[in-house]
Structure formats: structure tokens, C-alpha cells
CSV table of C-alpha atoms in Angstrom, one decimal:
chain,number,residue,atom,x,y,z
P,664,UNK,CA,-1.4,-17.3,14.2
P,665,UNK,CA,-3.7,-20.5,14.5
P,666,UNK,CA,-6.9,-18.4,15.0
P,667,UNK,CA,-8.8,-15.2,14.0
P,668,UNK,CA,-11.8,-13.6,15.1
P,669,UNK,CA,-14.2,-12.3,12.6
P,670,UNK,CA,-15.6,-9.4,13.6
P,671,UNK,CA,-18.7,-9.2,10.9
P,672,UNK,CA,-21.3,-6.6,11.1
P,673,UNK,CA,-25.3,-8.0,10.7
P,674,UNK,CA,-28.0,-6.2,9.0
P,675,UNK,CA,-29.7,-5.2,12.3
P,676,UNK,CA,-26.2,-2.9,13.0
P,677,UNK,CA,-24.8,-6.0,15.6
P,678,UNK,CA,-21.5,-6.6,15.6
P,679,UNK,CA,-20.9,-11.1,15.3
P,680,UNK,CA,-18.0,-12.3,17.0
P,681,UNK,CA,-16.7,-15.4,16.0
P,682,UNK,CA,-13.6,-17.6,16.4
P,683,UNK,CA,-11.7,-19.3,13.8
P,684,UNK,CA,-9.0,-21.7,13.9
P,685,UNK,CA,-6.9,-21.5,10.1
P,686,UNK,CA,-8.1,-25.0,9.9
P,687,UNK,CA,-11.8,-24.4,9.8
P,688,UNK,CA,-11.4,-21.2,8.2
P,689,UNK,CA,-9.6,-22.6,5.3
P,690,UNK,CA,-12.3,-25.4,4.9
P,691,UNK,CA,-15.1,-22.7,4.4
P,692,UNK,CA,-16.2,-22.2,0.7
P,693,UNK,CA,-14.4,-19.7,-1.8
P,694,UNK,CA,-17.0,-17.1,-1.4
P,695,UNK,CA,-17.3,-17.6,2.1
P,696,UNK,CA,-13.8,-17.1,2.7
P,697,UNK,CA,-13.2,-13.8,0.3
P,698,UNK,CA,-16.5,-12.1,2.0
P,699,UNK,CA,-14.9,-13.3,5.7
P,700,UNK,CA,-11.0,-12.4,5.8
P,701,UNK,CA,-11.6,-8.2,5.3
P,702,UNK,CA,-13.1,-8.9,9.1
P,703,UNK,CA,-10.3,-10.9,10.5
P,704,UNK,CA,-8.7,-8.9,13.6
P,705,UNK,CA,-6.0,-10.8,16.0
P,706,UNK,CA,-7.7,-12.5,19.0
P,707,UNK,CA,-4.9,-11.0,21.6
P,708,UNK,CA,-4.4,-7.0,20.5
P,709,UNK,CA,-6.9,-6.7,18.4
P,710,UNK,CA,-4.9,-5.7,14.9
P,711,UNK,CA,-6.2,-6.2,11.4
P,712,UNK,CA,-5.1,-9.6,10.5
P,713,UNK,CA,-5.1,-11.6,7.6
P,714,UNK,CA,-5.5,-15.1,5.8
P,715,UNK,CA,-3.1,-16.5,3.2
P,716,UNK,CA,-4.6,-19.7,1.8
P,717,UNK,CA,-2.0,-22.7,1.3
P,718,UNK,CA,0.9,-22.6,-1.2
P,719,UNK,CA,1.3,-24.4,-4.4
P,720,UNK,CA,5.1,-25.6,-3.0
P,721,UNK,CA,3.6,-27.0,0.5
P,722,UNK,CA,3.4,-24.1,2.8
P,723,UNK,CA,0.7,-24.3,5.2
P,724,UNK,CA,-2.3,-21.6,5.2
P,725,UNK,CA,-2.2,-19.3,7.8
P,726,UNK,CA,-3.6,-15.8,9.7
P,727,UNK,CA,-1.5,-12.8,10.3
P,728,UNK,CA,-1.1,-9.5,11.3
P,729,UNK,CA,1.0,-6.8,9.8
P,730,UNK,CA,-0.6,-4.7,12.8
P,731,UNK,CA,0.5,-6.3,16.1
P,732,UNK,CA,0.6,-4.7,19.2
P,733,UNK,CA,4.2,-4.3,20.1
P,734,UNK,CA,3.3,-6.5,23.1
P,735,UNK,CA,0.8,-8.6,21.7
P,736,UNK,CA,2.0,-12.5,22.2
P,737,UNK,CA,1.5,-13.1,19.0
P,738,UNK,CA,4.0,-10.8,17.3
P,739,UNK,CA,7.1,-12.9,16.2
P,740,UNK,CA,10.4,-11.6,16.0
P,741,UNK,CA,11.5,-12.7,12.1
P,742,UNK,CA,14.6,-10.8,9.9
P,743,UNK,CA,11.9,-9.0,8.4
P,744,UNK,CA,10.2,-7.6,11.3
P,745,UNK,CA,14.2,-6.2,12.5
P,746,UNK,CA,14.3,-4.7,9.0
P,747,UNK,CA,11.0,-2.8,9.0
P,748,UNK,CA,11.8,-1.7,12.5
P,749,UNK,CA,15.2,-0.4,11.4
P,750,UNK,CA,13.6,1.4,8.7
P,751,UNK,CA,11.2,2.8,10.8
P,752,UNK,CA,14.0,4.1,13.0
P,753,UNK,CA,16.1,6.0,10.5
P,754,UNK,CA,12.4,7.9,9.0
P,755,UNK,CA,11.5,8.5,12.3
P,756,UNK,CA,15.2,10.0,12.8
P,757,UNK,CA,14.8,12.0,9.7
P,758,UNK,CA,11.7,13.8,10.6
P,759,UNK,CA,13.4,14.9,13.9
P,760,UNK,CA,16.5,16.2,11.9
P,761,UNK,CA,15.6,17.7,8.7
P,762,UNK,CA,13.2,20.0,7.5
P,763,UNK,CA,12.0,18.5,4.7
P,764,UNK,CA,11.7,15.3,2.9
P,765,UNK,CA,11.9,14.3,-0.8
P,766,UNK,CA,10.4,10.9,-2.2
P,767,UNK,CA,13.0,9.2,-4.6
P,768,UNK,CA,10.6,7.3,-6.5
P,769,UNK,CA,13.4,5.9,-8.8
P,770,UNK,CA,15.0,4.4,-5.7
P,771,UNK,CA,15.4,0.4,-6.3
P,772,UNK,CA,14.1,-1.7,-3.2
P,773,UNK,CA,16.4,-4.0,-1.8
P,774,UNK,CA,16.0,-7.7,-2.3
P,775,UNK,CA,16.0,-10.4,0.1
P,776,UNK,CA,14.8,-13.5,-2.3
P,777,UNK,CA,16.7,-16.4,-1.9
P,778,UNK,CA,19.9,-16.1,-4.8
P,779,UNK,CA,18.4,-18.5,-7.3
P,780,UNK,CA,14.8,-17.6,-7.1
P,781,UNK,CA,16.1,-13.8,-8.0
P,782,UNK,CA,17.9,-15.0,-11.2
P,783,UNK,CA,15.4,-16.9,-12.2
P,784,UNK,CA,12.3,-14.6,-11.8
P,785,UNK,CA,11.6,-12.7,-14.5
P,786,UNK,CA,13.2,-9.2,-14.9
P,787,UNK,CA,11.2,-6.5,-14.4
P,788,UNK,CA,13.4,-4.1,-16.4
P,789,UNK,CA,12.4,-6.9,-19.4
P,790,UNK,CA,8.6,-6.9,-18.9
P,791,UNK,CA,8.2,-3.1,-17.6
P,792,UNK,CA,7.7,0.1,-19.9
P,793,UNK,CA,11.0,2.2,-20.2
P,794,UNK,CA,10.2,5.2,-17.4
P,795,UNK,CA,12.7,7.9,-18.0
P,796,UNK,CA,13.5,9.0,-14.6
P,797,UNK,CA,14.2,13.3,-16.2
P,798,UNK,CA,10.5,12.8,-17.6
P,799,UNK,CA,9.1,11.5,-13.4
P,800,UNK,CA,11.2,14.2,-12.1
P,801,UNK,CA,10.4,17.4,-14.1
P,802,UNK,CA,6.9,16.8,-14.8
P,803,UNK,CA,4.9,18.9,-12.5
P,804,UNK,CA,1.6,16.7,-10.9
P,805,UNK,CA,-1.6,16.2,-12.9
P,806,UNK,CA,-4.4,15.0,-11.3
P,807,UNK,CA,-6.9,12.3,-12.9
P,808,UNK,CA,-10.2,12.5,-12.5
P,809,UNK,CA,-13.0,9.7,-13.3
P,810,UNK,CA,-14.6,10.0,-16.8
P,811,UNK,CA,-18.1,8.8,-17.1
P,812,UNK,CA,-16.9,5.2,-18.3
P,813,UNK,CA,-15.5,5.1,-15.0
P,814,UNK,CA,-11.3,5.1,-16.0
P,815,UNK,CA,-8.8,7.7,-15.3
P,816,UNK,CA,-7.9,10.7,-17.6
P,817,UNK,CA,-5.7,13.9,-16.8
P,818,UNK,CA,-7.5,16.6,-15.9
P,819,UNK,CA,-6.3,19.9,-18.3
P,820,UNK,CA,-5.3,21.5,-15.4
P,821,UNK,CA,-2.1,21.3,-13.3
P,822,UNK,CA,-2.5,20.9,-9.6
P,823,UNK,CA,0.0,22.6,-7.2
P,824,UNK,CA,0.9,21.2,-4.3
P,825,UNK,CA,2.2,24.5,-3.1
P,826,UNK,CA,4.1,27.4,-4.2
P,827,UNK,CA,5.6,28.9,-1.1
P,828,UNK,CA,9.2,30.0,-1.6
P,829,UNK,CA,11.4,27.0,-0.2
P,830,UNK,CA,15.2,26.8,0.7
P,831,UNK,CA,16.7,25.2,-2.2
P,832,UNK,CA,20.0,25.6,-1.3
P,833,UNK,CA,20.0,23.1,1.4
P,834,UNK,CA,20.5,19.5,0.9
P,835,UNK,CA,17.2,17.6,1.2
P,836,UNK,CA,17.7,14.2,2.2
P,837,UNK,CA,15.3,11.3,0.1
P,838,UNK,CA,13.7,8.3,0.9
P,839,UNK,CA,12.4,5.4,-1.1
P,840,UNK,CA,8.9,3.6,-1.0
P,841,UNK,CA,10.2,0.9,0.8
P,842,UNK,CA,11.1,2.8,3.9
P,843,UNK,CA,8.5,5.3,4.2
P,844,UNK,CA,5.9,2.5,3.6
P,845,UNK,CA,7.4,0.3,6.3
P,846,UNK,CA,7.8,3.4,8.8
P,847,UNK,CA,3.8,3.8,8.4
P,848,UNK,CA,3.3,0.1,9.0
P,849,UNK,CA,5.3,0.5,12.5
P,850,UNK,CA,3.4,3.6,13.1
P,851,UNK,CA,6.2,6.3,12.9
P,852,UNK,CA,5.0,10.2,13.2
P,853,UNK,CA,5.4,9.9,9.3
P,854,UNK,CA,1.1,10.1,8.4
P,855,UNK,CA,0.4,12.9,11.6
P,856,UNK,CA,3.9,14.9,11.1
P,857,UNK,CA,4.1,18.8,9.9
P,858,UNK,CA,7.3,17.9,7.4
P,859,UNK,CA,7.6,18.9,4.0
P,860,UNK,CA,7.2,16.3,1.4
P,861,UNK,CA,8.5,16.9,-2.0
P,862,UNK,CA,7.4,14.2,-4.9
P,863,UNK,CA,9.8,16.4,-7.7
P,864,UNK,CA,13.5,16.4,-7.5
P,865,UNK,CA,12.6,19.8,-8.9
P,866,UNK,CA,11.5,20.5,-5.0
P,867,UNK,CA,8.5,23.1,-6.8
P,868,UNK,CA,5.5,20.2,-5.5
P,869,UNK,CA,5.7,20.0,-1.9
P,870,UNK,CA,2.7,18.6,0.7
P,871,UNK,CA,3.3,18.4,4.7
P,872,UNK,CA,3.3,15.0,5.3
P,873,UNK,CA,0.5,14.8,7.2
P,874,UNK,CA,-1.7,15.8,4.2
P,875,UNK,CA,0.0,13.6,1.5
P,876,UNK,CA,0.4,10.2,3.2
P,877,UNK,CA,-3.6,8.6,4.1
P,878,UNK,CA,-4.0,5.1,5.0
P,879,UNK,CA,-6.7,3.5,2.6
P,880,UNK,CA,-9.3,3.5,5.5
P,881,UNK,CA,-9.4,7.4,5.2
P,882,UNK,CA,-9.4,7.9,1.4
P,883,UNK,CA,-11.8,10.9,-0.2
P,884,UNK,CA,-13.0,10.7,-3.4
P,885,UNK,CA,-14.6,14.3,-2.9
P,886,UNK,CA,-11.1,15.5,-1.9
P,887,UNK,CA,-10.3,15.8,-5.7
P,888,UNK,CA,-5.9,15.6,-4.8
P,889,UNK,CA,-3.8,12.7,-5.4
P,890,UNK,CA,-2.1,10.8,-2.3
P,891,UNK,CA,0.3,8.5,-1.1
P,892,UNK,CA,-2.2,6.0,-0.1
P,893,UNK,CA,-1.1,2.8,1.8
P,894,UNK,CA,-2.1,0.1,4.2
P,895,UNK,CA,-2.3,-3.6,3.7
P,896,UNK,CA,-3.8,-5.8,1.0
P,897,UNK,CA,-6.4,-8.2,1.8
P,898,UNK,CA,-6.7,-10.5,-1.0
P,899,UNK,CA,-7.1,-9.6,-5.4
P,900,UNK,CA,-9.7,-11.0,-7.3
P,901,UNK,CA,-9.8,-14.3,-9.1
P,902,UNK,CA,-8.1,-13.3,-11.9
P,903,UNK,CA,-6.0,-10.8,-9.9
P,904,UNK,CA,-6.8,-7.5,-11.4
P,905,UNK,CA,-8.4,-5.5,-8.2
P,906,UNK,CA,-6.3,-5.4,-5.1
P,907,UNK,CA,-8.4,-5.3,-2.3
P,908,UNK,CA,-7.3,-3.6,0.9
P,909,UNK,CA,-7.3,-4.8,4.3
P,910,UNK,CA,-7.9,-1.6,5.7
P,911,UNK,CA,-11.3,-0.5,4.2
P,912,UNK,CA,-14.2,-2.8,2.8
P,913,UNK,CA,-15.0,-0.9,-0.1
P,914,UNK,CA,-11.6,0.3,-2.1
P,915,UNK,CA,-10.8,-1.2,-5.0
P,916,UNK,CA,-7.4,-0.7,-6.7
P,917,UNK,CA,-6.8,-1.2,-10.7
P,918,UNK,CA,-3.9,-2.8,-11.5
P,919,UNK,CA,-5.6,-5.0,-14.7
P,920,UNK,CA,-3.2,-2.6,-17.4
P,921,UNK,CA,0.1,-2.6,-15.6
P,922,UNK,CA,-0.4,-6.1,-14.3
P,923,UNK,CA,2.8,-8.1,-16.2
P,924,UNK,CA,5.3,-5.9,-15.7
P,925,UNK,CA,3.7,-5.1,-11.5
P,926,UNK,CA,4.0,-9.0,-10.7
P,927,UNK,CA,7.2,-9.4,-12.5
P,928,UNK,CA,9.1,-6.4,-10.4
P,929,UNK,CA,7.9,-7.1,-6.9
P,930,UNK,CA,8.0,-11.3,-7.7
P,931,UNK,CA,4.6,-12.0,-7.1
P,932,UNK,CA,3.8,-15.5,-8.6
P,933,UNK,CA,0.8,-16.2,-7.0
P,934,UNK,CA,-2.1,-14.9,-5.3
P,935,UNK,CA,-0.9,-15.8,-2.0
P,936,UNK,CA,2.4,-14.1,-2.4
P,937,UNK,CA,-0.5,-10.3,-2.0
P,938,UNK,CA,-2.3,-11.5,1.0
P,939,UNK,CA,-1.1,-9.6,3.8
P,940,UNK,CA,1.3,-7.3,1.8
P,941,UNK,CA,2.2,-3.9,2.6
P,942,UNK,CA,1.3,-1.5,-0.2
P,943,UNK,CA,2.0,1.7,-1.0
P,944,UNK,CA,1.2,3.9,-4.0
P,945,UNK,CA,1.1,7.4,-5.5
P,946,UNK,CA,-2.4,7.9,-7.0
P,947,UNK,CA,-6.1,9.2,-7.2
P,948,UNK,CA,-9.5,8.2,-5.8
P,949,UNK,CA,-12.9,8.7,-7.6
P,950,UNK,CA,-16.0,6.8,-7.1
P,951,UNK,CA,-17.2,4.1,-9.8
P,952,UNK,CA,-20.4,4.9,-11.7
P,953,UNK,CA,-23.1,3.7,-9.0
P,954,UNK,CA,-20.9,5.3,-6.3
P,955,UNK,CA,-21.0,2.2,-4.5
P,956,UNK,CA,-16.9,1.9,-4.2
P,957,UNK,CA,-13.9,3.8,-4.1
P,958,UNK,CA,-11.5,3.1,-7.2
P,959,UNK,CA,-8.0,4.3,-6.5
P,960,UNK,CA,-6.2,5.0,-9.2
P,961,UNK,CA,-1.9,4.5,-9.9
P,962,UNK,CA,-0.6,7.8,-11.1
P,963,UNK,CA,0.0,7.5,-15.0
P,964,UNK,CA,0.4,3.8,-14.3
P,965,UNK,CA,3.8,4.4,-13.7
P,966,UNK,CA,5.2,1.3,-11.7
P,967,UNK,CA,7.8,3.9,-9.7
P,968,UNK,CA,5.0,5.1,-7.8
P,969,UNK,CA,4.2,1.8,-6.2
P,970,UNK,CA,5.9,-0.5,-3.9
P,971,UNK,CA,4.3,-3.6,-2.5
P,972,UNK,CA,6.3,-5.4,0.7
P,973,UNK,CA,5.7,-9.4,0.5
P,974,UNK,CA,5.5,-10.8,3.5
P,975,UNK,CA,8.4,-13.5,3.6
P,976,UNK,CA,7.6,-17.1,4.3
């Protein structure tokens, strides 16, 4: 897209309208551009859009949307718009077939880098901690909650999901991050449907889906559970240790201790390659200490229980 509008609410509860082409947009001061692009909405359907600045290797800054209008003119077909349609299709298909649904955390996204860039980006297997998929799957869910320095501990509590007897004798088929994130981004029945979710291979932790998967815009911190939370991300901070979401104006999300081995397993080499990125992740939100914004939280920091979709150049 060559232009955005910025909806930006005043003090006096107005709502300002204006109209940017990329080229003035990009030409706006630092701070005036990371306090503008949360507002950015597509001028034809109306969908949260946002702004990647330019590229180190050339590419021009642009606007986007990752929530088009299926009629909207400015919704490009592109390989990775069939893909995430596709993937919406077979989820979609699944929650009309089975009767429950497990999460396969361990399940390796597929790749679609260029050959050479693959080989050559680091490993992620290299730079990430050994997670021992027995230890993900057997361990029952511990929430975190806040401590009064504002970080995550586990409470001393366990916190079941449900205990109701379940079929266990009948094949439950899985999905991966990938898929069930890019089914919510093409608005499948996936965040308003009745199905059983497991998050064990154990199938002794199961939520209806409609209660585990909340798009960052509706996260609780009084709800005192842990979610699949997901949406978009806006932009990171300078030193790109907060991901900020698209979808709500006052999430932050953590990722300063697992940062390495996070940038090295989705191939993020730059702040650009997170604006306007899918994200997905298994965690908790608590306020900070003045209550002024929602922190959510990555389960145990364990980099299976996030998956962030690049948007491809």
C-alpha cells in the first residue's frame, strides 16, 4: 500500500483522521513515527495496517495489512497469502471433523527462505537451549504470576485446565503454531469454536478453543490463566527487547532473555523483518508495577511455545 490513514485519538475523546502516503510517513521523526504506526488502518476496508521502514539491502518502506478485507483492492494475491489460506482451509476442516484438537508444539515450521540465505543463517538448534520434548509433554501447566519486581515466577500451584473424563482411545489429530496462527489471521472459527484443545500429548490439560486462543486486543490480566495469545506485531523497541502489538496500544511482550536464540530460529535479522508479523505464543498476562500496561509473558521461555510468521518481501 502507498498510503495509510491514522486514526489517532485527541485528548478531548475526538477521533483525527489523517492521510499518509509511505513517503511522508517515512520522513516523519523517529518518535513521531513509533507513537503513529499502532493507528495505521487501510484507507479501503478499513484493517489494521502497518509500516515497515526501508531495508538495509534496498527494499523500499512500505504500509500493509495482514487484515484485508477479502475484497478490499488492496489485498494482493502473493505465495504466501495461498499458503495461509490453504492452512486456514485444512484447520477450518479439522474443527468440522474431529472432536478435539491437540497443539504439537514440537512441530518444526516449514521454511520458505531462499536456499542460501537458510544455510547461512544461524542455526537455531546452535544458539537455542536443549528443550526436551518428554519434559514439554508431561509436565502438567503452571501458571506465572507477576512478583512485585514485576518478572514472572511459577505460582506453587498447578492449574488445571480441566479434568473431565475424555476419550483417549481415539486418535486426536495435531496441529503446529504455524497453522493454527495463520487460520486466526484469515479468521477461521478457530478463536469462537466449542473444540477441545489439548496443550499435553498426555491429553490430561484440555481448554475449548474458544477460551484458550484471545487475540492480544482482548488480553486480561485479572483473568489469572495462561493463553494462546496472538495477533500481529507492530514494531520492538530500539534495542528490540519489547514486541509491541498491532492489535492493542498498551501490551508489551518480553522477549529481552530468550532474544538470541528467538531471532536466530525464526531468521529475524533486523527490526524490519517484526513489523507486520504474525505472532503467536503460549503465555501469561499480569500488569507492570504502576498498572499502566499489560506485560505478557512466554511460558517458561520456552521458544516451542512461540511462532512468529515474517512477512515475505
Amino acid at each position: 500500500m502507498l498510503d495509510a490513514i491514522c486514526e489517532l485519538d485527541t485528548e478531548d475523546h475526538l477521533t483525527a483522521r489523517t492521510t499518509y502516503s509511505v513517503f511522508k510517513f517515512q520522513q516523519l521523526p523517529d518518535e513521531d513515527i513509533e507513537r503513529l504506526r499502532q493507528w495505521l488502518i487501510c484507507p479501503a476496508c478499513g484493517g489494521k495496517a502497518y509500516f515497515r521502514k526501508a531495508s538495509k539491502d534496498g527494499k523500499a518502506a512500505c504500509f500493509g495489512s495482514r487484515y484485508h478485507q477479502a475484497d478490499c483492492i488492496e489485498f494482493k494475491p502473493s505465495a504466501q497469502k495461498s499458503r495461509e489460506e490453504q492452512d486456514a482451509i485444512e484447520v477450518q476442516q479439522q474443527l468440522v471433523d474431529a472432536d478435539a484438537l491437540m497443539i504439537d508444539f514440537s512441530r518444526k515450521p516449514r521454511r520458505h527462505s531462499p536456499a542460501n540465505k537458510a544455510s547461512s543463517a544461524p542455526s537455531a538448534n546452535k544458539t537455542a537451549p536443549t528443550l526436551k520434548s518428554s519434559a514439554i509433554s508431561q509436565s502438567s501447566p503452571v501458571p506465572v504470576a507477576p512478583s512485585m519486581d514485576g518478572q514472572v515466577q511459577e505460582s506453587k500451584t498447578d492449574y488445571q485446565v480441566s479434568t473431565a473424563t475424555h476419550t483417549t482411545d481415539k486418535r486426536v489429530p495435531s496441529q503446529g503454531l504455524e497453522k493454527l496462527l495463520h487460520s486466526l489471521l484469515r479468521g477461521t472459527d478457530l478463536a469462537k469454536s466449542d473444540l477441545w484443545v489439548y496443550t499435553d500429548s498426555e491429553r490430561k490439560y484440555r481448554w475449548r478453543a474458544k477460551n484458550l486462543f484471545v487475540n492480544f486486543a482482548d488480553a486480561d490480566p485479572l483473568d489469572n490463566k495462561p493463553h494462546m495469545y496472538w495477533g500481529t506485531i507492530s514494531h520492538t523497541d530500539s534495542t528490540m527487547s519489547w514486541l509491541n502489538p498491532a492489535d492493542s496500544k498498551d501490551i508489551g511482550i518480553p522477549i529481552d532473555g530468550i532474544k538470541q536464540p528467538l531471532l536466530a530460529q525464526f531468521e529475524i535479522e533486523d527490526k524490519r523483518d517484526l513489523e507486520g508479523a504474525g505472532l503467536i505464543l503460549f503465555g501469561k498476562c499480569f500488569w507492570n508495577k504502576e498498572r499502566t500496561r499489560k506485560i505478557i509473558q512466554l511460558w517458561n521461555n520456552d521458544l516451542q511455545r512461540i511462532f512468529i510468521s515474517k512477512l515475505e518481501d
